[in-house]
PDB file of C-alpha atoms in Angstrom:
ATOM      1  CA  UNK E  15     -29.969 144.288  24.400  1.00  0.00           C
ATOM      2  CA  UNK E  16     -33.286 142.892  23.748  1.00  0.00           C
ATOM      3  CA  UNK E  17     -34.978 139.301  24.675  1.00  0.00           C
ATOM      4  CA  UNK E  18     -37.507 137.975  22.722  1.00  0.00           C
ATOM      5  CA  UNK E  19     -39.488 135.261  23.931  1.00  0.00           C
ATOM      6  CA  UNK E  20     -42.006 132.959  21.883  1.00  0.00           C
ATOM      7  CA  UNK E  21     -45.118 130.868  23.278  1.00  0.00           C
ATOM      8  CA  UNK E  22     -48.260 129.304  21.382  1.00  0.00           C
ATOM      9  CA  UNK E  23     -47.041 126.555  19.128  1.00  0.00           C
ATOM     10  CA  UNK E  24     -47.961 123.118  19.167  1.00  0.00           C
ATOM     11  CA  UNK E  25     -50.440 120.438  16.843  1.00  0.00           C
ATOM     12  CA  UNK E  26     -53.244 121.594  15.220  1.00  0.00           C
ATOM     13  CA  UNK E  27     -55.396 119.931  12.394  1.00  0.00           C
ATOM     14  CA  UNK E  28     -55.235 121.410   8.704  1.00  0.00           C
ATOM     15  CA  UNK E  29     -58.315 123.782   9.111  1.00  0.00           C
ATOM     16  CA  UNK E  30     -57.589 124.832  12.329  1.00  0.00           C
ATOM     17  CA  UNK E  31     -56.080 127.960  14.528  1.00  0.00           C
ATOM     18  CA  UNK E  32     -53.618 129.249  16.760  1.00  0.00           C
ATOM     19  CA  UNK E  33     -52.304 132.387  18.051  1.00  0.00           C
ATOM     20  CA  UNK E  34     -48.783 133.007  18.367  1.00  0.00           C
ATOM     21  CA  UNK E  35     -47.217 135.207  21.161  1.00  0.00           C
ATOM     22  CA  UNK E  36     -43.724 137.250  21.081  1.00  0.00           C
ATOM     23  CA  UNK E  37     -42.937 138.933  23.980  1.00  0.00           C
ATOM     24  CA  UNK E  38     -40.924 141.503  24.469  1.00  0.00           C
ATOM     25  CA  UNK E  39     -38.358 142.749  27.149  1.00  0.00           C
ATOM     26  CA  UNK E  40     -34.956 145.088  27.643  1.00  0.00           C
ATOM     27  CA  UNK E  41     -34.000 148.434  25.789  1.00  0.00           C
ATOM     28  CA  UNK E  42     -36.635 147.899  22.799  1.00  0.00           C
ATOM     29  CA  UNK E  43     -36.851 151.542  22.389  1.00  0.00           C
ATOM     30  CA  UNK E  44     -35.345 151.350  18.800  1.00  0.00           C
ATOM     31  CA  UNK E  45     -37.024 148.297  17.145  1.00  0.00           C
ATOM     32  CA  UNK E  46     -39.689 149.769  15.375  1.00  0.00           C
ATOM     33  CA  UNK E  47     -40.543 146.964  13.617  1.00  0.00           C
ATOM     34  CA  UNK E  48     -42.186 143.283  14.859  1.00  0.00           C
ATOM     35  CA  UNK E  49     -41.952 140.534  12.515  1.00  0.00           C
ATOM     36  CA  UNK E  50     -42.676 136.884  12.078  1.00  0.00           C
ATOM     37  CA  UNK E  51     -40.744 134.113   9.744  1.00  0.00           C
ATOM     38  CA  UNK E  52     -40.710 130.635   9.318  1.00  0.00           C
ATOM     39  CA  UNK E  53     -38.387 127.746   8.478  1.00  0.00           C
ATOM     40  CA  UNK E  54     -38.473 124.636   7.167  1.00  0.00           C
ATOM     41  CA  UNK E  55     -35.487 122.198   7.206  1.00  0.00           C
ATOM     42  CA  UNK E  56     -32.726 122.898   4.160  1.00  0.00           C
ATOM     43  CA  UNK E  57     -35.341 125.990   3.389  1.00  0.00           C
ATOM     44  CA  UNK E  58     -33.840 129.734   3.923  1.00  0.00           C
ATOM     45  CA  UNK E  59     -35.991 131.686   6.507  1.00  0.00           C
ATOM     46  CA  UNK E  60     -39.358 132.934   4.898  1.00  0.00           C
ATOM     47  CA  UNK E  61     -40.886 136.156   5.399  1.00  0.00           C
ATOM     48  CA  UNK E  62     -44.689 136.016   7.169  1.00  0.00           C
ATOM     49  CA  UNK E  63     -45.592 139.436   8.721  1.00  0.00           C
ATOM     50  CA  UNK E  64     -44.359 142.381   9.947  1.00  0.00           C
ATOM     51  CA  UNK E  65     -46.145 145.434  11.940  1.00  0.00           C
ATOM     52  CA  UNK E  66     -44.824 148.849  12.678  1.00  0.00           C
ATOM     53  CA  UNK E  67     -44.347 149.633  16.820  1.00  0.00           C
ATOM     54  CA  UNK E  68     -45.790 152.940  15.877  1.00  0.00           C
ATOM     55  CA  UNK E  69     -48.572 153.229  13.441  1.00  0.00           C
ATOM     56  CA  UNK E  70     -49.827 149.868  12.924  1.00  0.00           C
ATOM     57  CA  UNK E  71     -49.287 149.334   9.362  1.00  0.00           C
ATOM     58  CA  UNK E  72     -48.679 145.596   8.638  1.00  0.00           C
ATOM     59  CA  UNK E  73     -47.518 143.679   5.392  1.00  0.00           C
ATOM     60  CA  UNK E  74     -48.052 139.837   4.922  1.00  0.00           C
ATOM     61  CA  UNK E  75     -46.475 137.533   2.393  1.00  0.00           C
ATOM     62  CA  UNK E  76     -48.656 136.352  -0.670  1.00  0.00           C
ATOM     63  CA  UNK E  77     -49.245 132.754   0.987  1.00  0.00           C
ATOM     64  CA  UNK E  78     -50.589 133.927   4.221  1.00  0.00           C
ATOM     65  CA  UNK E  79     -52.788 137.007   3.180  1.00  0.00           C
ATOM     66  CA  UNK E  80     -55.863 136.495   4.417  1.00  0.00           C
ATOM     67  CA  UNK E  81     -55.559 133.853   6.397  1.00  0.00           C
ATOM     68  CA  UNK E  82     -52.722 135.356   9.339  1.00  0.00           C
ATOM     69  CA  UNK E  83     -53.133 138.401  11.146  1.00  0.00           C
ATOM     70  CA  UNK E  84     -50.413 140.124  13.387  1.00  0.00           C
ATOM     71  CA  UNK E  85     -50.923 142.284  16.100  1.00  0.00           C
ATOM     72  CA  UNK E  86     -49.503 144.603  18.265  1.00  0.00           C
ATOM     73  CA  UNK E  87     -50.140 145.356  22.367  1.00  0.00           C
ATOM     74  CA  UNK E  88     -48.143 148.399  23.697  1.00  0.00           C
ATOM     75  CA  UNK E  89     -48.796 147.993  27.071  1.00  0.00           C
ATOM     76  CA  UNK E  90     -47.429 144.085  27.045  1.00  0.00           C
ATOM     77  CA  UNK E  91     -44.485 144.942  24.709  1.00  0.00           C
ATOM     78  CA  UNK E  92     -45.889 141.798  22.880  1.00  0.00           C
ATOM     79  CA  UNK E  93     -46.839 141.189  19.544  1.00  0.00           C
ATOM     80  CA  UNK E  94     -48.782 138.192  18.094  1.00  0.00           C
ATOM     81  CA  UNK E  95     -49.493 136.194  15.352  1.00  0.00           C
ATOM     82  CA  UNK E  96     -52.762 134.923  15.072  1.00  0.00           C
ATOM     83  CA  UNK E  97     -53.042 131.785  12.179  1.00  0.00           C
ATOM     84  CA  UNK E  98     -56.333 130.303  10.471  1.00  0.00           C
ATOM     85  CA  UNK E  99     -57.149 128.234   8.299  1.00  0.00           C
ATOM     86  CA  UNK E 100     -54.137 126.012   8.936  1.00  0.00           C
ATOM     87  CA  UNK E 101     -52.660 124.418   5.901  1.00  0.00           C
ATOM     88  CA  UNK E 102     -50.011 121.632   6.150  1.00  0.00           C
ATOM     89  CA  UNK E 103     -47.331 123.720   4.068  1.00  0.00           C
ATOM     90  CA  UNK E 104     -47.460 125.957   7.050  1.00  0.00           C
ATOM     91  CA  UNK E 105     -45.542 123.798   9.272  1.00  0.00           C
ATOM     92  CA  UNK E 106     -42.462 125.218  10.220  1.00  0.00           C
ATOM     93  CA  UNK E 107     -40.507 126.565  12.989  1.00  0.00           C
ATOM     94  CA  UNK E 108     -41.941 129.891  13.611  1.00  0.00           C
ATOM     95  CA  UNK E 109     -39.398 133.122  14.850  1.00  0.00           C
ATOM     96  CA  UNK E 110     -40.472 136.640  16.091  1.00  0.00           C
ATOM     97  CA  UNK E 111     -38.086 139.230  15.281  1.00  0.00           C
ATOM     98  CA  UNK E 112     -37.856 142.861  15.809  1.00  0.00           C
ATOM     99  CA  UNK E 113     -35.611 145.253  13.862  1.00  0.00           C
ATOM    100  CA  UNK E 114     -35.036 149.221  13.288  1.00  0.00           C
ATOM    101  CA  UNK E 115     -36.109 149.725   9.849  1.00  0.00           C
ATOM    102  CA  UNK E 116     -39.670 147.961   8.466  1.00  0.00           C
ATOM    103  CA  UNK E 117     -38.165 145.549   5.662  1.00  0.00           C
ATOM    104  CA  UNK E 118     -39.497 142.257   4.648  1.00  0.00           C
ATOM    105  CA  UNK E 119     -35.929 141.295   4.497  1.00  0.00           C
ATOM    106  CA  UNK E 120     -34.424 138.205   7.549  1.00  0.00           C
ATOM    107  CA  UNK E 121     -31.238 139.872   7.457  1.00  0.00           C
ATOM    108  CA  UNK E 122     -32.550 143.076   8.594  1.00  0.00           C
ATOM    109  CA  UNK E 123     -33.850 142.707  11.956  1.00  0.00           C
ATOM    110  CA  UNK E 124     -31.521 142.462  14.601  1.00  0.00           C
ATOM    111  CA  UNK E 125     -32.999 140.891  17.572  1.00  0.00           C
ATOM    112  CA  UNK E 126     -34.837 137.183  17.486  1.00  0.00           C
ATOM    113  CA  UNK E 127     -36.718 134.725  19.323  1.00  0.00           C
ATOM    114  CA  UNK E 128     -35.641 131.280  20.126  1.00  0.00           C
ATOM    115  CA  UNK E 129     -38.394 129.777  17.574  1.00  0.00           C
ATOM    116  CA  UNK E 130     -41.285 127.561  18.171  1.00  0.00           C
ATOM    117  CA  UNK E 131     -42.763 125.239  16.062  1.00  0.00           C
ATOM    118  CA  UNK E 132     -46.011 124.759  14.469  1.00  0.00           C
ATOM    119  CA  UNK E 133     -47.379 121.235  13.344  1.00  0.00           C
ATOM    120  CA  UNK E 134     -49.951 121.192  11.070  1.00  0.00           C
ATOM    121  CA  UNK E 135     -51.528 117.936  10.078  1.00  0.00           C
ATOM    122  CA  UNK E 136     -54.023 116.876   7.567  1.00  0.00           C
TER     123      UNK E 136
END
């Protein structure tokens, strides 16, 4: 089994940053992928990043590209999320995931965190 657990929401103005933290812990040896969604009350759980747990390579969704970055540290077993240029459609309740197979997809990843939310106000 594997235990995810979130840390770095909380209020920020429109404009402004924050750095979201996933942290890793139990048999992860076959998640080879680290994700981020998002979710929004009545909404269906939105894709935000991924990274692969072995090369690095990372894919964003269209509303966040440029503007998010994820990140991986091996020696942690953590994997963050770090947000700029806050806009107030990014409010949400935020959920690390990590999964076997790199897909964009919720339903694919296997293990999640408890959420966290992010408040952005303008």
């Amino acid at each position: 089994q594997v235990q995810l657990v979130e840390s770095g929401g909380g209020l920020v103005q429109a404009g402004g940053s924050l750095r979201l933290s996933c942290a890793a812990s139990g048999r992860t040896f076959s998640t080879n992928a680290m994700g981020w969604f998002r979710q929004t009350p009545g909404k269906e759980r939105e894709f935000v990043a991924i990274i692969s747990r072995s090369n690095g390579r990372t894919t964003y969704a269209d509303s966040v590209k440029g503007r998010f970055t994820i990140s991986r540290d091996h020696v942690k077993n953590t994997w963050y999320l770090q947000m700029s240029s806050l806009k107030s459609e990014d409010t949400a309740v935020y959920y690390c995931a990590a999964g076997r197979n790199f897909l964009t997809i919720a339903g694919a990843f296997e293990y999640w965190g408890q959420g966290t939310q992010v408040t952005v106000s303008s």
